[in-house]
Amino acid sequence: MTTGAGPPPAEEGIVGKATAKTTGRTPGQLMPAAVPDAELDRLADGAHHNPHSILGAHLRDDVVTFRSFRPNARAVTVLADLVRIPLEHERGGIWVGAWANPSVPDFRVEVVYDDGIAHVFDEPYRYLPTLGDVDLHLIGEGRHEQLWEVLGAHERQYDTPNGVITGTSFAVWAPNARAMRVAGDFNYWDSQAYPMRSLGSSGVWELFIPNVASGTRYKLNVLGADGQWREKADPMAFATEVPPAQGSVVFTSTHLWQDGEWLAERATRDAVRSPMSIYEVHLGSWRQGLSYRQLADELVAYVRDLGFTHVEFLPVAEHPFGGSWGYQVSSYFAPTSRFGNPDDFRFLVDALHQAGIGVIIDWVPAHFPKDAWALAQFDGTHLYEHADPQLGEHPDWGTLVFNFGRREVRNFLVANAVYWAEQLHIDGLRVDAVASMLYLDYSRKAGQWRPNIYGGRENLEAVSFLQEMNATIYRRVPGVVTLAEESTAWPAVSKPTYVGGLGFGFKWNMGWMHDSLQYLSLAPIYRGYHHSEMTFSMMYAYSENFVLPISHDEVVHGKGSLLHKMPGDRWQQVANVRAFLAYMWAHPGKQLLFMGSEFAQDNEWSQDSSLDWWLLQYPEHATVQQLVRDLNAAYVAAPALWQTDVDPGAFRWIDANDASNNTLSFVRHAPDGSSIACIANFSAIPHEGYRLGLPHAGRWDEIVNTDSHIYGGSGVGNLGAVEATDEPWHGLPASAIVRIPPLGTIWLRG
């Protein structure tokens, strides 16, 4: 809760200290300050841009004029110090009276409705704006990096002679609106008596309403530039009703963070040279029916047991349609209320941090839904979205595209990224659909897009926005990372902005994902003809800081589960999964695995049901889960697999060309001199007596073998180690004879 700086000066109509004894006059002897009928009518119709100039208390020549907008009232009386000042109905629900006094007193308004009961209210129109000139200037420039502190709904306190006043300030950017009003639980959802004031050229509208507290539901009523009233959710709301309800909710966090040690350590960490093994989760279907706080028990324990270093949540910002998986956001500052309130979400993040697990969320600045109650045509104009349909609509998704060239819109998105990191302690933002932002012709045919000023297809405004977002969040929040889902060959995605890059920390390696899954879908007899699909990734592996994703997109919409992408009988399918996962964990780059794949789920993923946890009663699924647990442990313990992810000199193919045996082998080195050799056999037969080149002679321990009996394999292995001699092979100074299991991968540590 924020505290106001104090009451405004008397001429603005708030608190003074005079009492009735300072005057000898009665209200009936005075004439209130006049207001033209046309202004009163505009106010009564809800179309006045500055209701505070009429309502509240106004001092002139030692006479205070009181006006209160109370439609449907039978009587209205001002309670000022020890005096009751009856008001008269003036026009359209506006009541007026005057009082001789040299200053404006602290006052309340007593209203009697048809029930005959006297209700006492504080008057919203006696308070100064809750935004200062600096805030308005920064908003106008699109440079308010803590935008959430001044826009949206905020509980505030004011000290007055009659005690502390608490309430909520509402502020919204709507520069083309003719008028704004607030409706909610506090006024029976009738906004007529609660018009907001315009704060000039900033485009911000504001109103402080006393006695409105955290938990109150509300909506904004917008009189658009086109003359139409629209009921809107607050773009800056911190909380929302549970969908399909559409209201915003006043929310003040009371969560006390316990993750200080995690944040301090994170600030010193070089994410590119640290282990990162990511478990991708859709919160609604991991185990259906769990709240954020229940997930803080069950999900945290599960992820910690399996040894993943990070979780990545599909979008958690509020979204109206669950079937969008969160990728069509309506409230960018509010964690979805489906699983609890924002502090419940904070509790989940806190619990993950205390367990040593980082939290990445999917963030969606590329597009937003057309729902009439959300961002679309917010003030009767194309405010957040680009007005040009060739720039403002996604033809594939039926959604709207942000106007990245508008400074206030960029500010909204940049501040939102900072908000998730600073206020919700998120460790990383995975930015969805970056390619759709970068290219003007994305999913568009000839004639459906317009070149940029240089004649190219690059969206220069989106490029500038992404660079600004990345530069800002990396500057403000030490240790936070950003990751781009970018599926093209756009250069320098994960290079700093000061060298012309987009500024992301990582890029999803979509090419590796598609090539690998295409290769694995083939029967082993055909794989030799496609061997290059598994080796091509090393041609560009160091051009970016890559994450290797086996994501949700690959196990839906008829693509089948990871298990069912594999050929052969059930044993071969499971063996393929095991071999691939071990190959993936050893390949340069961080790794990401979508939930369910860690135990080889049969069915493709559906957001409408929980994962098939019952499969873990069967050995072929439980053993894959055990392999993932062991891979994570071996990975974290082996600096060669993560400390040199960006150093091409630390990787060497042993043999990239053994296509006839469907076998790939490579070695990776750590700065401490340790090495990991990975040998993957994607054929269905074992390779006995296979001579393998190695960097040095001596003992090489077999630390992973996916064909081990403990994983349900056939048990072909090397009895825990091989001994390398000084016989050169594969261009390396030493070699060893190894047994390579069928559809299996082994790791040797030397």
XYZ file of C-alpha atoms in Angstrom:
750
model
C 0.000 0.000 0.000
C 1.379 3.395 -0.916
C 0.979 6.515 1.164
C 0.060 9.857 -0.348
C 2.257 12.873 0.233
C -0.592 14.710 1.975
C -3.716 16.656 1.207
C -3.821 19.029 -1.759
C -4.040 22.798 -1.266
C -7.389 24.373 -0.344
C -8.127 25.811 -3.749
C -8.238 22.237 -5.063
C -10.929 21.389 -2.540
C -9.602 19.286 0.267
C -8.870 19.589 3.922
C -8.732 22.800 6.009
C -8.825 23.380 9.767
C -11.529 26.036 10.205
C -14.560 25.264 12.387
C -18.089 26.628 12.376
C -17.078 29.168 15.007
C -15.008 31.112 12.449
C -18.149 32.281 10.683
C -21.481 33.699 11.732
C -23.255 32.885 8.510
C -25.490 30.060 7.415
C -25.513 28.240 4.056
C -28.857 29.738 3.094
C -27.326 33.215 2.890
C -24.758 32.215 0.270
C -24.719 31.585 -3.452
C -22.496 28.754 -4.677
C -20.032 29.398 -7.498
C -21.834 29.058 -10.796
C -21.093 26.381 -13.388
C -22.625 26.590 -16.882
C -25.488 24.217 -17.504
C -23.679 22.750 -20.484
C -20.766 21.714 -18.237
C -23.150 20.162 -15.731
C -24.909 18.276 -18.494
C -21.603 16.948 -19.802
C -20.753 15.762 -16.318
C -24.150 14.149 -15.818
C -23.848 12.416 -19.180
C -20.436 11.030 -18.211
C -18.631 12.950 -20.924
C -16.683 15.494 -18.882
C -12.897 15.308 -19.037
C -12.321 17.002 -15.665
C -15.061 16.294 -13.106
C -12.779 17.491 -10.306
C -13.116 21.055 -11.632
C -16.828 20.924 -10.741
C -17.210 18.346 -7.986
C -15.730 18.396 -4.517
C -15.078 21.628 -2.600
C -13.842 24.865 -4.201
C -12.847 27.992 -2.314
C -13.367 31.503 -3.635
C -13.585 34.761 -1.648
C -13.922 32.909 1.669
C -16.863 30.901 0.367
C -16.599 27.160 -0.146
C -18.810 25.687 -2.866
C -19.610 21.981 -2.495
C -20.836 19.828 -5.354
C -21.471 16.114 -5.211
C -22.656 13.855 -8.008
C -25.226 11.574 -6.419
C -27.782 10.337 -8.969
C -30.970 8.888 -7.457
C -30.342 10.496 -4.069
C -33.271 11.961 -2.067
C -31.093 14.197 0.088
C -27.391 15.123 0.245
C -25.684 16.852 3.167
C -22.050 17.878 3.637
C -20.649 17.056 7.078
C -17.874 19.571 7.752
C -16.406 19.720 11.233
C -19.423 20.343 13.478
C -21.622 21.764 10.729
C -24.199 20.088 8.506
C -24.511 21.822 5.134
C -27.549 20.649 3.178
C -27.114 20.576 -0.589
C -29.788 21.209 -3.166
C -30.315 19.265 -6.336
C -28.919 21.383 -9.137
C -29.135 19.368 -12.326
C -28.852 15.773 -13.552
C -28.028 14.226 -10.178
C -25.574 16.977 -9.190
C -26.120 18.514 -5.753
C -24.729 21.906 -4.685
C -24.369 24.138 -1.629
C -22.103 26.812 -0.191
C -20.521 27.674 3.164
C -18.729 30.798 4.352
C -15.270 29.728 5.494
C -11.740 30.965 4.792
C -10.476 27.462 3.985
C -11.740 24.128 2.801
C -12.556 21.784 5.692
C -12.178 18.072 6.060
C -15.636 16.851 5.056
C -17.782 13.874 4.239
C -21.048 13.551 2.352
C -24.209 12.089 3.853
C -26.575 10.671 1.244
C -30.123 9.418 1.730
C -31.596 7.146 -0.951
C -35.061 5.659 -1.269
C -34.357 3.305 1.614
C -34.414 6.332 3.918
C -31.107 5.362 5.496
C -28.354 7.950 5.763
C -25.147 6.694 4.129
C -21.914 8.601 4.785
C -19.275 8.700 2.043
C -15.921 10.301 1.570
C -15.859 12.482 -1.554
C -13.520 11.191 -4.303
C -13.327 14.597 -5.932
C -11.431 16.303 -3.134
C -8.089 14.583 -3.814
C -5.111 15.658 -5.878
C -3.937 13.453 -8.781
C -1.920 10.457 -7.685
C 0.510 10.860 -10.603
C 3.149 13.563 -10.512
C 4.587 15.645 -13.331
C 7.665 13.445 -13.629
C 5.498 10.340 -14.027
C 3.391 12.005 -16.697
C 6.492 13.227 -18.511
C 8.037 9.740 -18.534
C 4.774 8.186 -19.722
C 4.604 10.718 -22.539
C 8.149 9.859 -23.575
C 7.536 6.114 -23.283
C 10.320 5.788 -20.704
C 8.545 4.922 -17.466
C 10.257 1.630 -16.646
C 8.132 1.160 -13.503
C 4.848 1.944 -15.189
C 2.971 -0.453 -12.909
C 3.660 1.843 -9.949
C 1.531 4.673 -11.327
C -1.038 3.090 -13.668
C -3.577 0.478 -12.682
C -5.262 0.237 -9.277
C -3.295 1.026 -6.106
C -4.343 1.106 -2.485
C -3.240 4.399 -0.878
C -3.434 6.203 2.451
C -3.892 9.892 3.255
C -3.565 11.521 6.660
C -6.401 13.947 7.422
C -7.451 15.852 10.565
C -10.144 13.247 11.148
C -7.855 10.256 10.708
C -6.255 8.142 8.004
C -8.196 7.777 4.765
C -7.595 4.586 2.774
C -8.772 3.889 -0.720
C -7.705 2.977 -4.213
C -6.459 5.145 -7.025
C -7.335 4.133 -10.573
C -5.215 5.360 -13.467
C -5.362 4.326 -17.108
C -3.780 5.463 -20.361
C -6.495 6.213 -22.937
C -5.459 9.361 -24.865
C -8.325 9.327 -27.353
C -11.134 8.643 -24.901
C -13.770 11.338 -24.434
C -14.450 10.218 -20.877
C -13.665 7.420 -18.426
C -15.592 6.015 -15.478
C -15.035 3.283 -12.885
C -17.571 0.629 -11.940
C -17.221 -2.065 -9.333
C -18.380 -3.749 -6.171
C -18.209 -0.399 -4.390
C -20.901 1.280 -6.535
C -23.117 -1.673 -7.476
C -21.433 -1.696 -10.897
C -22.983 1.653 -11.783
C -20.162 3.930 -12.923
C -22.327 6.991 -13.522
C -21.246 8.780 -10.329
C -17.529 7.945 -10.698
C -16.142 9.802 -13.722
C -12.348 10.054 -13.975
C -10.311 13.134 -14.770
C -7.996 13.587 -17.721
C -4.427 14.548 -16.871
C -3.873 16.470 -20.063
C -1.641 15.530 -22.969
C -0.277 12.454 -21.189
C -3.481 10.608 -22.102
C -3.826 9.367 -18.536
C -7.161 9.356 -16.681
C -7.192 9.150 -12.894
C -9.504 8.903 -9.878
C -8.935 8.139 -6.195
C -11.920 6.429 -4.578
C -11.906 6.253 -0.769
C -12.740 3.035 1.071
C -12.015 0.763 -1.890
C -9.707 -2.026 -0.728
C -7.754 -4.992 -2.039
C -10.061 -7.696 -3.348
C -12.542 -5.266 -4.904
C -13.671 -6.137 -8.410
C -13.871 -3.350 -10.983
C -14.086 -2.455 -14.660
C -13.416 0.673 -16.676
C -16.156 2.304 -18.756
C -14.626 4.103 -21.721
C -16.377 6.678 -23.900
C -14.364 6.183 -27.037
C -13.287 8.619 -29.673
C -16.071 7.156 -31.821
C -18.715 8.114 -29.239
C -19.332 4.528 -28.125
C -19.213 3.380 -24.520
C -17.103 0.262 -23.910
C -16.681 -1.804 -20.770
C -13.021 -2.722 -20.391
C -10.724 -4.652 -18.122
C -7.842 -2.604 -16.744
C -4.728 -3.178 -18.914
C -2.543 -2.734 -15.826
C -4.602 -4.843 -13.396
C -2.537 -6.955 -11.015
C -5.329 -9.500 -10.561
C -8.491 -10.604 -12.340
C -11.652 -12.562 -11.807
C -11.537 -16.224 -12.714
C -12.329 -16.623 -16.442
C -14.774 -16.550 -18.101
C -15.538 -13.592 -15.808
C -13.749 -10.536 -17.156
C -13.427 -8.087 -14.275
C -10.209 -6.711 -12.862
C -9.436 -6.968 -9.153
C -7.690 -4.499 -6.862
C -4.757 -6.370 -5.357
C -2.038 -5.397 -2.892
C 0.674 -7.968 -2.315
C 1.485 -9.005 1.236
C 3.878 -11.806 0.310
C 7.172 -11.802 2.229
C 9.849 -13.203 -0.056
C 12.219 -15.834 1.331
C 14.451 -16.226 -1.736
C 17.091 -13.597 -1.003
C 19.914 -16.143 -1.093
C 18.757 -17.386 -4.500
C 18.559 -13.865 -5.959
C 21.990 -12.933 -4.625
C 23.553 -16.042 -6.138
C 21.674 -15.553 -9.402
C 23.080 -12.041 -9.758
C 26.606 -13.466 -9.885
C 25.834 -16.347 -12.235
C 26.819 -16.472 -15.894
C 23.825 -18.332 -17.278
C 25.582 -19.205 -20.536
C 28.319 -21.030 -18.614
C 26.045 -22.623 -16.016
C 23.932 -25.793 -16.161
C 20.431 -25.284 -17.511
C 18.103 -28.242 -17.784
C 14.532 -27.017 -18.232
C 11.266 -28.814 -17.482
C 8.474 -27.184 -19.507
C 5.110 -27.186 -17.741
C 1.511 -26.312 -18.516
C 0.228 -25.598 -15.028
C -3.372 -26.515 -15.765
C -2.681 -30.037 -16.969
C 0.458 -31.209 -15.186
C -1.921 -32.453 -12.527
C -5.345 -30.972 -13.034
C -7.048 -29.183 -10.181
C -3.937 -28.068 -8.327
C -3.634 -24.510 -7.063
C -0.431 -22.483 -7.085
C 0.122 -23.412 -3.433
C -0.490 -27.098 -4.067
C 1.924 -26.932 -6.988
C 4.437 -25.385 -4.590
C 4.375 -28.745 -2.787
C 3.902 -31.296 -5.544
C 5.577 -29.728 -8.582
C 8.542 -28.404 -6.619
C 9.184 -31.800 -5.040
C 8.899 -33.533 -8.407
C 11.229 -31.187 -10.271
C 13.781 -31.252 -7.476
C 13.672 -35.066 -7.421
C 14.286 -35.266 -11.165
C 17.135 -32.768 -10.940
C 16.007 -30.153 -13.458
C 17.652 -26.796 -12.818
C 14.731 -24.738 -14.163
C 11.045 -24.921 -14.913
C 9.459 -23.058 -17.777
C 5.761 -22.295 -17.519
C 3.579 -21.889 -20.563
C 2.156 -18.351 -20.313
C 0.721 -17.605 -16.887
C -0.495 -14.060 -17.610
C -4.291 -13.943 -17.588
C -5.985 -15.150 -20.758
C -9.690 -15.615 -21.492
C -9.527 -18.880 -23.458
C -7.853 -21.823 -21.769
C -7.470 -23.561 -25.117
C -4.944 -20.934 -26.173
C -2.615 -22.398 -23.461
C -2.060 -18.814 -22.372
C -0.748 -17.524 -25.696
C -3.609 -15.014 -26.129
C -3.117 -12.675 -23.181
C -5.727 -10.204 -21.963
C -4.111 -8.974 -18.700
C -0.351 -8.760 -19.006
C 0.329 -7.817 -15.375
C -1.902 -10.438 -13.728
C -0.964 -14.093 -13.182
C -3.967 -16.161 -14.156
C -6.509 -16.436 -11.362
C -7.361 -20.008 -12.366
C -4.931 -21.312 -9.734
C -5.075 -18.605 -7.080
C -4.246 -14.973 -6.508
C -0.966 -13.226 -7.402
C 0.531 -13.874 -3.979
C -0.220 -17.560 -4.410
C 1.808 -17.393 -7.615
C 4.576 -15.582 -5.732
C 4.486 -18.392 -3.170
C 5.078 -20.941 -5.946
C 8.011 -18.982 -7.386
C 9.450 -18.533 -3.896
C 9.186 -22.244 -3.180
C 10.957 -23.113 -6.424
C 13.766 -20.698 -5.629
C 14.191 -22.063 -2.131
C 14.506 -25.508 -3.727
C 17.253 -24.213 -6.018
C 15.090 -24.195 -9.155
C 14.918 -21.267 -11.568
C 11.633 -20.067 -13.059
C 11.169 -19.106 -16.698
C 7.825 -18.020 -18.118
C 6.575 -17.761 -21.666
C 6.000 -14.081 -22.453
C 3.813 -13.079 -25.401
C 4.421 -9.574 -26.806
C 3.865 -10.676 -30.401
C 0.061 -10.529 -30.433
C -3.093 -10.338 -28.324
C -6.740 -11.421 -28.737
C -9.523 -9.328 -30.246
C -11.862 -9.611 -27.240
C -13.901 -6.397 -27.085
C -13.498 -6.097 -23.287
C -9.693 -6.234 -23.332
C -7.008 -4.286 -25.219
C -8.586 -4.181 -28.672
C -9.693 -0.648 -29.676
C -9.289 0.315 -26.073
C -10.247 3.990 -26.366
C -12.273 3.707 -29.540
C -9.142 3.791 -31.665
C -6.398 1.343 -32.570
C -4.495 2.211 -29.414
C -2.383 -0.833 -28.608
C -2.697 -2.496 -32.007
C -1.388 -1.145 -35.282
C -4.140 0.561 -37.276
C -2.862 -0.781 -40.603
C -4.314 -4.309 -41.005
C -1.186 -5.298 -42.933
C 0.727 -4.645 -39.732
C -1.933 -4.965 -37.046
C -3.400 -8.438 -37.554
C -2.009 -11.964 -37.613
C -3.677 -13.811 -40.509
C -2.873 -17.245 -39.016
C -3.976 -16.680 -35.446
C -6.853 -14.210 -35.762
C -5.155 -11.922 -33.261
C -3.942 -8.332 -33.167
C -0.346 -7.110 -33.327
C 1.047 -4.452 -31.018
C 2.056 -1.148 -32.580
C 5.753 -1.463 -31.770
C 6.421 1.978 -33.211
C 4.265 3.727 -30.611
C 6.389 4.746 -27.642
C 3.650 4.270 -25.045
C 2.935 0.752 -26.323
C 6.623 -0.132 -26.198
C 6.721 1.294 -22.688
C 3.756 -0.904 -21.683
C 5.544 -4.044 -22.896
C 9.023 -3.193 -21.634
C 7.650 -2.295 -18.204
C 5.689 -5.547 -18.214
C 8.857 -7.570 -18.812
C 10.544 -5.729 -15.953
C 7.482 -6.252 -13.738
C 7.614 -10.036 -14.014
C 11.309 -10.022 -13.167
C 11.315 -7.436 -10.385
C 7.943 -7.906 -8.731
C 7.318 -11.612 -9.333
C 10.993 -12.687 -9.180
C 10.918 -14.516 -12.502
C 14.387 -15.664 -13.632
C 13.771 -15.719 -17.365
C 11.390 -14.721 -20.119
C 11.011 -17.001 -23.099
C 9.646 -14.694 -25.799
C 7.112 -16.436 -27.996
C 6.849 -16.134 -31.794
C 9.788 -13.772 -32.297
C 9.915 -14.547 -36.019
C 6.367 -13.250 -36.430
C 7.534 -9.937 -35.010
C 10.721 -9.623 -37.037
C 9.293 -10.057 -40.528
C 6.707 -7.861 -42.180
C 5.766 -10.681 -44.557
C 5.360 -13.339 -41.879
C 2.524 -15.636 -43.056
C 1.531 -13.059 -45.659
C 1.289 -13.395 -49.393
C 2.502 -10.887 -51.940
C 0.420 -7.742 -51.733
C -0.505 -8.377 -48.090
C 2.518 -6.620 -46.638
C 4.399 -3.391 -47.129
C 8.225 -3.115 -47.212
C 10.072 -1.022 -44.652
C 11.637 2.356 -45.489
C 14.659 0.587 -46.983
C 12.570 -1.744 -49.121
C 13.191 -4.774 -46.927
C 10.956 -7.244 -45.124
C 12.366 -6.586 -41.655
C 10.057 -4.979 -39.101
C 12.431 -2.291 -37.902
C 10.079 -1.107 -35.151
C 9.816 -4.617 -33.696
C 13.584 -5.023 -33.862
C 14.034 -1.784 -31.958
C 11.464 -2.854 -29.369
C 13.129 -6.221 -28.746
C 16.502 -4.556 -28.358
C 15.054 -2.039 -25.901
C 13.300 -4.730 -23.898
C 16.395 -6.892 -23.632
C 18.734 -4.021 -22.832
C 16.379 -2.726 -20.148
C 15.770 -5.998 -18.346
C 19.437 -7.019 -18.380
C 20.398 -3.614 -17.001
C 17.775 -3.597 -14.267
C 17.707 -7.213 -13.088
C 21.081 -8.955 -12.641
C 20.994 -12.622 -13.500
C 17.712 -12.643 -15.401
C 17.823 -14.169 -18.877
C 15.693 -13.853 -21.993
C 15.190 -16.626 -24.523
C 13.878 -16.233 -28.061
C 11.668 -18.693 -29.862
C 12.984 -17.653 -33.266
C 12.746 -20.140 -36.098
C 14.651 -18.413 -38.908
C 18.258 -17.564 -39.659
C 17.988 -14.016 -38.307
C 21.566 -13.176 -37.276
C 22.819 -12.306 -33.786
C 19.605 -13.090 -31.909
C 21.577 -13.857 -28.746
C 24.265 -11.248 -29.246
C 24.361 -7.989 -27.247
C 22.537 -4.946 -28.537
C 25.751 -2.891 -28.508
C 27.114 -5.040 -31.335
C 23.827 -4.916 -33.251
C 22.262 -8.080 -31.859
C 18.740 -8.462 -30.592
C 20.106 -8.816 -27.073
C 18.570 -12.155 -26.032
C 20.508 -14.444 -23.723
C 19.508 -17.591 -25.604
C 17.752 -18.767 -28.735
C 15.700 -21.923 -29.133
C 17.397 -24.201 -31.667
C 14.373 -25.039 -33.773
C 16.531 -26.411 -36.600
C 18.128 -28.989 -34.332
C 14.713 -29.983 -33.025
C 13.138 -30.514 -36.448
C 16.170 -32.294 -37.917
C 16.541 -34.615 -34.939
C 12.879 -35.596 -34.802
C 12.777 -36.133 -38.562
C 15.776 -38.466 -38.342
C 14.401 -40.377 -35.376
C 11.037 -40.923 -37.049
C 12.754 -43.106 -39.655
C 13.291 -46.817 -39.262
C 16.978 -47.535 -38.495
C 17.471 -49.083 -41.928
C 16.830 -45.690 -43.528
C 18.645 -43.494 -41.035
C 22.021 -43.874 -42.689
C 20.710 -41.942 -45.690
C 19.777 -39.043 -43.431
C 22.840 -39.050 -41.194
C 23.609 -35.408 -41.942
C 20.380 -34.352 -40.257
C 21.996 -35.286 -36.950
C 25.367 -33.711 -37.649
C 24.298 -30.486 -39.371
C 23.533 -28.737 -36.077
C 27.249 -28.521 -35.315
C 27.743 -26.384 -38.404
C 26.032 -23.507 -36.590
C 26.025 -24.607 -32.932
C 28.191 -21.674 -31.842
C 26.524 -18.959 -33.899
C 24.055 -18.383 -31.039
C 23.616 -19.373 -27.410
C 21.218 -22.241 -27.986
C 18.584 -24.100 -26.013
C 17.668 -27.507 -27.448
C 13.873 -27.759 -27.136
C 11.611 -30.760 -27.203
C 8.639 -28.567 -26.437
C 4.862 -28.685 -26.170
C 4.551 -27.750 -29.853
C 5.990 -31.124 -30.836
C 3.504 -33.277 -28.927
C 0.118 -31.821 -29.933
C -2.143 -31.358 -32.947
C -1.713 -34.879 -34.249
C 2.085 -34.898 -34.033
C 1.941 -37.595 -31.386
C 4.002 -37.980 -28.250
C 7.787 -38.222 -28.292
C 7.399 -41.968 -27.766
C 5.095 -42.383 -30.746
C 7.415 -40.500 -33.071
C 9.781 -43.444 -32.760
C 9.598 -46.455 -35.117
C 9.550 -50.132 -34.218
C 7.906 -52.198 -31.538
C 7.371 -50.898 -28.001
C 10.833 -51.927 -26.761
C 12.465 -50.181 -29.724
C 10.343 -47.060 -29.286
C 11.335 -46.734 -25.638
C 14.980 -47.468 -26.443
C 14.936 -44.762 -29.103
C 13.595 -42.268 -26.554
C 16.314 -43.201 -24.064
C 19.094 -42.981 -26.627
C 17.875 -39.659 -27.943
C 17.536 -38.040 -24.527
C 21.087 -38.977 -23.568
C 22.347 -37.672 -26.918
C 20.393 -34.445 -26.402
C 21.728 -33.916 -22.861
C 25.304 -34.252 -24.133
C 24.924 -32.074 -27.227
C 26.205 -28.471 -26.934
C 23.442 -26.176 -25.711
C 21.024 -26.144 -22.809
C 18.073 -28.552 -22.943
C 14.331 -28.273 -22.502
C 11.876 -31.149 -22.202
C 8.097 -30.833 -22.122
C 6.261 -32.530 -19.280
C 5.277 -36.133 -19.880
C 8.219 -36.800 -22.165
C 10.353 -37.537 -19.093
C 8.432 -40.791 -18.640
C 7.654 -41.459 -22.320
C 3.955 -40.669 -22.174
C 1.973 -42.629 -24.751
C -0.674 -40.111 -25.714
C 0.012 -36.725 -27.155
C -0.551 -33.882 -24.744
C -4.011 -32.412 -24.145
C -4.657 -29.343 -22.007
C -7.962 -30.918 -20.975
C -6.514 -33.736 -18.893
C -3.655 -34.487 -16.537
C -0.530 -36.274 -17.653
C -0.884 -40.051 -17.733
C 0.771 -40.563 -14.358
C -0.661 -44.050 -14.124
C 1.879 -45.148 -16.736
C 4.594 -45.036 -14.080
C 3.334 -48.381 -12.775
C 4.886 -49.936 -15.898
C 8.656 -50.459 -15.986
C 9.176 -49.105 -19.490
C 7.895 -45.706 -18.368
C 9.318 -45.615 -14.851
C 12.769 -46.486 -16.177
C 12.722 -43.609 -18.675
C 11.900 -41.312 -15.776
C 14.828 -42.799 -13.851
C 17.103 -42.185 -16.829
C 16.102 -38.506 -16.934
C 16.808 -38.255 -13.215
C 20.258 -39.777 -13.762
C 20.978 -37.684 -16.850
C 20.298 -34.495 -14.917
C 22.565 -35.591 -12.088
C 25.382 -36.589 -14.447
C 24.927 -33.405 -16.476
C 25.176 -31.049 -13.501
C 28.236 -32.936 -12.246
C 30.050 -32.647 -15.599
C 31.259 -29.079 -16.362
C 32.264 -30.244 -19.839
C 28.564 -30.432 -20.728
C 27.662 -26.825 -19.818
C 30.649 -24.665 -18.929
C 31.895 -24.500 -22.521
C 28.612 -24.337 -24.412
C 29.834 -21.227 -26.254
C 33.406 -22.423 -26.881
C 33.807 -24.257 -30.201
C 37.320 -25.300 -29.195
C 35.873 -27.425 -26.398
C 33.975 -29.717 -28.806
C 35.373 -32.263 -31.211
C 33.707 -34.856 -33.320
C 35.230 -38.270 -32.775
C 33.419 -39.641 -35.786
C 30.634 -37.660 -37.440
C 30.585 -39.834 -40.559
C 29.758 -43.356 -39.437
C 26.465 -43.321 -41.311
C 26.609 -47.018 -42.136
C 26.424 -47.836 -38.428
C 23.978 -45.020 -37.586
C 26.526 -43.973 -34.966
C 27.698 -40.536 -33.861
C 30.471 -39.827 -31.392
C 31.982 -36.656 -29.995
C 33.947 -35.427 -27.020
C 33.519 -32.284 -24.948
C 36.120 -30.693 -22.693
C 35.896 -28.605 -19.523
C 38.373 -25.920 -18.423
C 39.452 -28.160 -15.520
C 40.758 -30.747 -18.009
C 37.937 -33.244 -17.632
C 36.202 -34.629 -20.708
C 32.972 -36.385 -21.619
C 32.743 -38.610 -24.680
C 29.253 -39.340 -26.041
C 28.624 -42.273 -28.375
C 25.111 -42.748 -29.757
C 24.072 -45.777 -31.768
C 20.766 -45.236 -33.547
C 20.808 -48.620 -35.254
C 18.949 -51.626 -33.872
C 22.049 -53.800 -33.519
C 24.945 -53.543 -31.069
C 28.451 -52.693 -32.248
C 30.964 -55.053 -30.722
C 34.684 -54.360 -30.759
C 34.166 -50.772 -31.877
C 37.440 -48.839 -31.754
C 36.856 -45.309 -30.591
C 39.352 -42.473 -30.689
C 39.831 -40.611 -27.398
C 41.836 -37.548 -26.300
C 44.108 -39.426 -23.905
C 44.995 -42.871 -22.681
C 43.841 -44.254 -19.355
C 40.588 -45.177 -17.679
C 37.330 -43.769 -19.035
C 34.354 -44.420 -16.765
C 31.017 -45.308 -18.326
C 28.767 -42.906 -16.402
C 25.668 -43.266 -18.606
C 24.438 -46.249 -20.580
C 20.842 -46.009 -21.757
C 20.817 -49.744 -22.532
C 21.496 -50.670 -18.929
C 19.148 -53.188 -17.345
C 18.105 -50.562 -14.786
C 16.541 -48.591 -17.670
C 14.895 -51.622 -19.254
C 17.644 -52.114 -21.826
C 19.383 -55.245 -23.078
C 22.449 -54.736 -20.901
C 25.100 -54.269 -23.575
C 27.854 -52.192 -21.998
C 31.439 -51.918 -20.865
C 31.342 -53.161 -17.254
C 31.619 -49.613 -15.953
C 34.731 -48.431 -17.790
C 37.044 -48.814 -20.778
C 40.822 -48.539 -20.860
C 42.251 -46.323 -23.598
C 45.727 -47.007 -24.974
C 48.117 -44.787 -26.884
C 46.998 -46.200 -30.231
C 45.801 -43.217 -32.345
C 42.373 -43.467 -33.931
C 39.877 -41.064 -35.449
C 42.625 -38.455 -35.533
C 43.008 -38.593 -31.751
C 46.111 -39.729 -29.845
C 44.453 -42.610 -27.999
C 41.682 -45.134 -28.467
C 39.710 -47.868 -26.759
C 37.657 -50.855 -27.778
C 34.068 -50.288 -26.704
C 30.748 -52.082 -26.875
C 28.008 -49.788 -28.156
C 24.487 -50.969 -27.314
C 21.627 -51.123 -29.829
C 19.484 -47.993 -29.900
C 21.632 -46.786 -27.061
C 23.871 -43.934 -25.967
C 26.813 -44.087 -23.597
C 28.824 -41.365 -21.883
C 32.460 -41.911 -20.995
C 34.191 -39.615 -18.511
C 37.935 -39.259 -18.674
